[in-house]
mmCIF file of C-alpha atoms in Angstrom:
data_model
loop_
_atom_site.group_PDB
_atom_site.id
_atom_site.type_symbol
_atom_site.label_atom_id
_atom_site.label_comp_id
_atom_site.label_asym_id
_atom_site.label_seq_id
_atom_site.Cartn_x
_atom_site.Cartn_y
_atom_site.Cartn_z
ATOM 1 C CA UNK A 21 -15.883 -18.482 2.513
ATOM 2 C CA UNK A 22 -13.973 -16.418 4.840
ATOM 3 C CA UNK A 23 -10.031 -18.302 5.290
ATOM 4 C CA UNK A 24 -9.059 -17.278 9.011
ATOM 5 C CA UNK A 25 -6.149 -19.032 9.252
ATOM 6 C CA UNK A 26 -4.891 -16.740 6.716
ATOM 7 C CA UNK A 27 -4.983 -13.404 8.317
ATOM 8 C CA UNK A 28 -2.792 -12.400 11.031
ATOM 9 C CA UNK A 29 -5.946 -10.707 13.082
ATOM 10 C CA UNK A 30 -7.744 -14.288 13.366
ATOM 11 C CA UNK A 31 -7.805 -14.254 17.087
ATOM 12 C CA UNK A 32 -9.881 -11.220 17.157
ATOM 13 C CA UNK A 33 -12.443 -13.011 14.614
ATOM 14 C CA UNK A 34 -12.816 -15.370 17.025
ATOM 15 C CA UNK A 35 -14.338 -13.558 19.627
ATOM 16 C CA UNK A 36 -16.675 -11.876 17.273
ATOM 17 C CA UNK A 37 -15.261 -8.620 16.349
ATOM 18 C CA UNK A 38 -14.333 -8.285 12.711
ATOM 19 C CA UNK A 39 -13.652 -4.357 12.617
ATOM 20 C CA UNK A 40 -10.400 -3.623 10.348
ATOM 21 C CA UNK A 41 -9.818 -0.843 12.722
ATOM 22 C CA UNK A 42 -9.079 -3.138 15.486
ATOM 23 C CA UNK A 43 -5.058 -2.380 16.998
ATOM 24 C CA UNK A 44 -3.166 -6.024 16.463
ATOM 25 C CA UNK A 45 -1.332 -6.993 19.629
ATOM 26 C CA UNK A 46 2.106 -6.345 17.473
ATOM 27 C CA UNK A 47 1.129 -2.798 17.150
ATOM 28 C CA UNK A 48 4.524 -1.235 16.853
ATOM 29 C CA UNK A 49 4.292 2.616 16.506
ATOM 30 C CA UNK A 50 7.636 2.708 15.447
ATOM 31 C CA UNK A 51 8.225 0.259 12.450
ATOM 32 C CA UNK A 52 6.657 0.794 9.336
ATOM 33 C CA UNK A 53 3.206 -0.071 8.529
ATOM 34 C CA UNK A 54 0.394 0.078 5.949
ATOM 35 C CA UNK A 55 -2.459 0.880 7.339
ATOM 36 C CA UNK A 56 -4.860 -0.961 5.174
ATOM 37 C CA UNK A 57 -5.067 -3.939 3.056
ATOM 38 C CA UNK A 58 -3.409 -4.267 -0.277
ATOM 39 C CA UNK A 59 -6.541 -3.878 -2.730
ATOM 40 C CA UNK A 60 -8.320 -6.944 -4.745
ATOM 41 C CA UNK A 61 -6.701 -4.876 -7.814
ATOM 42 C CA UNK A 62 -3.511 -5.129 -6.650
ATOM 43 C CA UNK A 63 -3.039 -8.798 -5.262
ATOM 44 C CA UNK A 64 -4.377 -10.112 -8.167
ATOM 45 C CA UNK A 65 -1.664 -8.089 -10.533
ATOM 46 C CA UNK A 66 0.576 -9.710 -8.377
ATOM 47 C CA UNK A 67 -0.728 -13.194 -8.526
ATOM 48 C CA UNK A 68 -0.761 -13.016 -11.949
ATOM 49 C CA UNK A 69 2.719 -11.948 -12.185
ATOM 50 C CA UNK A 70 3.474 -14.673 -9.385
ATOM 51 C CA UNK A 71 1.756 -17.221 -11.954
ATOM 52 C CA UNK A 72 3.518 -15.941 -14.503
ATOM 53 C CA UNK A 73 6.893 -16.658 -13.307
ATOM 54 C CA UNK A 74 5.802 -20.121 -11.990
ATOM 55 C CA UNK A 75 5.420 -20.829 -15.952
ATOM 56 C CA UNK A 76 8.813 -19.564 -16.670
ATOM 57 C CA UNK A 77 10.255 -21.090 -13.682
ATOM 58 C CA UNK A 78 8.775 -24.475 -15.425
ATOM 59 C CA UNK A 79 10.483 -23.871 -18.898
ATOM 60 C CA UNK A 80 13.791 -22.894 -17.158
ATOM 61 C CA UNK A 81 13.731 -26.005 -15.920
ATOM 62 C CA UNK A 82 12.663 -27.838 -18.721
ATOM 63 C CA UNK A 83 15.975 -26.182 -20.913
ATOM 64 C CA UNK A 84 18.102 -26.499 -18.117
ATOM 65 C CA UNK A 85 17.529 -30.343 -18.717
ATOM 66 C CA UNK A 86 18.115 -29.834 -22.172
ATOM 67 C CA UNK A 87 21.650 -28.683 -21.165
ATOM 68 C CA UNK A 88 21.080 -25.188 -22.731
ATOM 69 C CA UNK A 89 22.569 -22.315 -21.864
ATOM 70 C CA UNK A 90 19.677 -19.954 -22.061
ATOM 71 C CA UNK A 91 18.302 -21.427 -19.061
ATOM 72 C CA UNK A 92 19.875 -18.695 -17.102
ATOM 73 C CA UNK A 93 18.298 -16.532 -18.864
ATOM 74 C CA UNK A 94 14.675 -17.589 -18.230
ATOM 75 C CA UNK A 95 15.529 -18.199 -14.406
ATOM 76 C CA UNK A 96 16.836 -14.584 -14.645
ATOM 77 C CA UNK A 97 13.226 -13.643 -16.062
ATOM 78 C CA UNK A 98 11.434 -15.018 -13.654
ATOM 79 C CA UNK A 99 13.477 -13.648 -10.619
ATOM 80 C CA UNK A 100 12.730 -10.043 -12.387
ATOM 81 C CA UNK A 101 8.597 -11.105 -12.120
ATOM 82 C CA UNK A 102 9.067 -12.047 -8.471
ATOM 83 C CA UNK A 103 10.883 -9.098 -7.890
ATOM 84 C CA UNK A 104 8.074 -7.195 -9.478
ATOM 85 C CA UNK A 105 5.413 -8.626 -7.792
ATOM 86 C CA UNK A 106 6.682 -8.440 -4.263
ATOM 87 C CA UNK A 107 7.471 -4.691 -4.891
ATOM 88 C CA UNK A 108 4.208 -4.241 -6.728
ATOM 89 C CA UNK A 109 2.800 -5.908 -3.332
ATOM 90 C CA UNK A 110 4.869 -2.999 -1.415
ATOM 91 C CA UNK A 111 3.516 -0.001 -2.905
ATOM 92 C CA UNK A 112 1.245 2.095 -1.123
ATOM 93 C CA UNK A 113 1.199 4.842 1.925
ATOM 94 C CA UNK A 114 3.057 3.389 5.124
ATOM 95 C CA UNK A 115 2.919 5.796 8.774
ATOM 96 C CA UNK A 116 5.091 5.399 11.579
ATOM 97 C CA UNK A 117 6.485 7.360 14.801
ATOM 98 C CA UNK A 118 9.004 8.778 12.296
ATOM 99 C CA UNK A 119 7.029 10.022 9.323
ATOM 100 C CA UNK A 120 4.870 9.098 6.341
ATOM 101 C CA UNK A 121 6.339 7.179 3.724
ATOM 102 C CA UNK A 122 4.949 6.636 0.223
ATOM 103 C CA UNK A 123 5.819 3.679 -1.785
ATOM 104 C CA UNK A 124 6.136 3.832 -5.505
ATOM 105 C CA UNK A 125 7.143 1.176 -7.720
ATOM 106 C CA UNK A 126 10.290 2.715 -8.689
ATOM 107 C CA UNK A 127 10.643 5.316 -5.774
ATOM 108 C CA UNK A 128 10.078 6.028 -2.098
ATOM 109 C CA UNK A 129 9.556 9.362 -0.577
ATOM 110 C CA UNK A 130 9.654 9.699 3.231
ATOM 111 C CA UNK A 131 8.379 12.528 4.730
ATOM 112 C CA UNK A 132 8.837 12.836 8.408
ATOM 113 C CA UNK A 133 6.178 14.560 10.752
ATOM 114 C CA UNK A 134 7.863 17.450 11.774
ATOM 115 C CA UNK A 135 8.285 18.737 7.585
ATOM 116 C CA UNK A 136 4.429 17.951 7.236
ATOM 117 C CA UNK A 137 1.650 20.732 8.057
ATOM 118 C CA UNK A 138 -1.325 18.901 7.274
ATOM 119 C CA UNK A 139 -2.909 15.509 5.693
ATOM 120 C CA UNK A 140 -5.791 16.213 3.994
ATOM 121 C CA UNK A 141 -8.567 14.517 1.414
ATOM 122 C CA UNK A 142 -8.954 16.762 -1.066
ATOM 123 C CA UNK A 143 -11.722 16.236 -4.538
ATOM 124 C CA UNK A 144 -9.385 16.423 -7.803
ATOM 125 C CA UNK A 145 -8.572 14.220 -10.855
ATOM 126 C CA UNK A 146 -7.191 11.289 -9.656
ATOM 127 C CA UNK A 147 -5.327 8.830 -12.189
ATOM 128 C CA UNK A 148 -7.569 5.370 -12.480
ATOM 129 C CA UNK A 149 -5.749 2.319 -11.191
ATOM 130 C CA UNK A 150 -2.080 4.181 -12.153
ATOM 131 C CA UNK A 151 -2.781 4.708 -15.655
ATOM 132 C CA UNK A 152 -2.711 8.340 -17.899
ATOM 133 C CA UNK A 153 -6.579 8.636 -17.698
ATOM 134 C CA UNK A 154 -7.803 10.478 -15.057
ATOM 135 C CA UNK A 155 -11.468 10.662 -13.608
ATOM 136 C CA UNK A 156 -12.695 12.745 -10.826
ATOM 137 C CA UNK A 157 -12.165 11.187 -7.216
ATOM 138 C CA UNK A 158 -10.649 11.653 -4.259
ATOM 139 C CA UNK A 159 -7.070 12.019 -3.113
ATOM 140 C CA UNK A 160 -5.357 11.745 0.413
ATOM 141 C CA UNK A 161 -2.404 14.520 0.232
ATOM 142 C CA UNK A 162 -0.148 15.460 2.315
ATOM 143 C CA UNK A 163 1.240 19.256 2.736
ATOM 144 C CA UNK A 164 4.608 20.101 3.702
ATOM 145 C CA UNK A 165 5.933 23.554 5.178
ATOM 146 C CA UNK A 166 8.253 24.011 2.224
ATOM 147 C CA UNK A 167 5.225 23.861 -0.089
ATOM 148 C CA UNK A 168 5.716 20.279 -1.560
ATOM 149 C CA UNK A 169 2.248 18.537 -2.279
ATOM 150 C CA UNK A 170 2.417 14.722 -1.951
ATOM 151 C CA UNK A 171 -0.507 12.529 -2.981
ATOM 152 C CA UNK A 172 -0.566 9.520 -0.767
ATOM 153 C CA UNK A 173 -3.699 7.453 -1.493
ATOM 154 C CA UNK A 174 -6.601 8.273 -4.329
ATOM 155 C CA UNK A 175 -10.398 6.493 -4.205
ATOM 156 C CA UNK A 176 -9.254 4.949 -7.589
ATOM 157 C CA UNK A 177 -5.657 3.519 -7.393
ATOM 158 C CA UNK A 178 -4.865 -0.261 -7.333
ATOM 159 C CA UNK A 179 -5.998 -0.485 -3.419
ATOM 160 C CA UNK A 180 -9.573 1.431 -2.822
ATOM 161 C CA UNK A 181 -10.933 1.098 -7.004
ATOM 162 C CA UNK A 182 -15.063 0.361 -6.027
ATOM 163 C CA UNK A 183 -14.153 0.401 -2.057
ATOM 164 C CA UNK A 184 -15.129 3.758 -0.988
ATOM 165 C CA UNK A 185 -15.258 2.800 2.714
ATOM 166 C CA UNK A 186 -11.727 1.144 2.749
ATOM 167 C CA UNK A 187 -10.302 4.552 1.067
ATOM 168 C CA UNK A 188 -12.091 6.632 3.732
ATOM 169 C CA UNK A 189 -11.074 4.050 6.851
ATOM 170 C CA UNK A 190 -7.545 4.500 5.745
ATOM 171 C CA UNK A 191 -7.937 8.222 5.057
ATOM 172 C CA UNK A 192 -8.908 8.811 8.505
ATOM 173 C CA UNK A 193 -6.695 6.351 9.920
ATOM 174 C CA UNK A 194 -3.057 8.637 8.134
ATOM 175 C CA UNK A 195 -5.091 11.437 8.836
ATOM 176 C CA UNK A 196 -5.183 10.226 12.866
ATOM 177 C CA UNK A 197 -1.734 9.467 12.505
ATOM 178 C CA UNK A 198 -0.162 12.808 11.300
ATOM 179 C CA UNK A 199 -2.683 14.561 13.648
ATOM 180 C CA UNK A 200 -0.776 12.741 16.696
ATOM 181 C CA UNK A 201 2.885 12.648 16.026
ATOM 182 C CA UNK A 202 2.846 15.837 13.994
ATOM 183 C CA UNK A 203 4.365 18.204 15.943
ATOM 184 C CA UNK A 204 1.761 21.794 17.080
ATOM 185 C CA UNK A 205 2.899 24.503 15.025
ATOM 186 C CA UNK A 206 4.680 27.254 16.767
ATOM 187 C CA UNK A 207 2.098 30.326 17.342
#
C-alpha cells in the first residue's frame, strides 16, 4: 500500500513516473545530500530504537510522578536513544558541489573533489550490515591523489542488504557526481 503523502517526490507519482532517479524541484547542487534512500535495515534499527525510548520516555514519567530523583536519569536515557537513532538515520555517503562526505556513526570524513582521482565499484570483502563478518560483495570507493582509499557504500551495509539495484542506482549516481565536479587532471 504505497503512502504518497509521505514522500517528498509525491507530485511526480502523480503524473505517473515513479523512477528514484527523477531530480526533485529542490535540487540544490550545493547542500548536502544522500543520494538514495535510507535502507529497510536501517529505518527499522532506528524505529526500534525510536520505540525504545518511547518506553523509557513512559517510565520517566511514571517516576517523575513518584517524585524520584532518578527520573532524570531515564529522561537522560532516552534523549541518548533519540540521539542515536537520528544519527544512526544520518549515516551513509552524502555528494555535493563541494565534495563527498561519508557519514559514520561516530565520524565524518569529507573529501572534497579536487583531493579525489576516481570513484570506483570495486569486488572485495565487504563487512555484512556493519558487523566483523565479512562476505564477498561489492564496495563503492573512492581514491584520493595522496593515496587514501575510502569505502563509501558496500552491496551489504544497513542501506542496499538484498537490494542490488538500489546499491548500483546509487553507485552510478556518486559515480556521476565525482565524474562532473571532479576537476580533469592536469596532462
Amino acid at each position: 500500500m504505497p503512502l504518497p503523502f509521505l514522500t517528498a517526490d509525491r507530485a511526480f507519482e502523480v503524473s505517473g513516473e515513479t523512477s528514484d532517479d527523477v531530480a526533485l524541484p529542490f535540487d540544490d547542487h550545493d547542500q548536502w545530500r544522500r543520494p538514495y534512500r535510507p535502507g529497510p535495515w536501517r529505518v527499522g534499527a532506528a524505529a526500534l530504537l525510536l520505540l525504545l525510548a518511547s518506553f523509557v520516555l513512559l517510565a520517566a514519567m511514571v517516576i517523575a510522578f513518584t517524585g524520584a530523583v532518578s527520573a532524570a536519569v531515564c529522561f537522560g536515557l532516552a534523549a541518548a536513544l533519540i540521539g542515536c537513532a537520528l544519527r544512526l538515520l544520518r549515516v551513509g555517503a552524502w555528494v555535493s558541489r563541494h565534495g563527498l562526505r561519508r557519514v559514520g556513526f561516530f565520524s565524518t570524513t569529507t573529501v572534497p573533489w579536487a583531493r579525489a582521482t576516481h570513484v570506483r565499484t570495486v569486488q572485495q570483502p565487504v563487512r555484512w550490515l556493519g558487523l566483523p563478518r565479512t562476505v564477498q560483495g561489492q564496495a563503492l570507493v573512492l581514491h584520493g591523489r595522496d593515496g587514501e582509499r575510502l569505502q563509501l557504500l558496500t552491496d551489504h551495509n544497513a542501506d542496499f542488504l538484498s537490494r542490488v539495484e538500489a546499491f548500483d542506482r546509487a553507485a552510478d549516481t556518486v559515480e556521476a557526481w565525482g565524474d562532473e565536479y571532479r576537476p580533469a587532471p592536469v596532462a
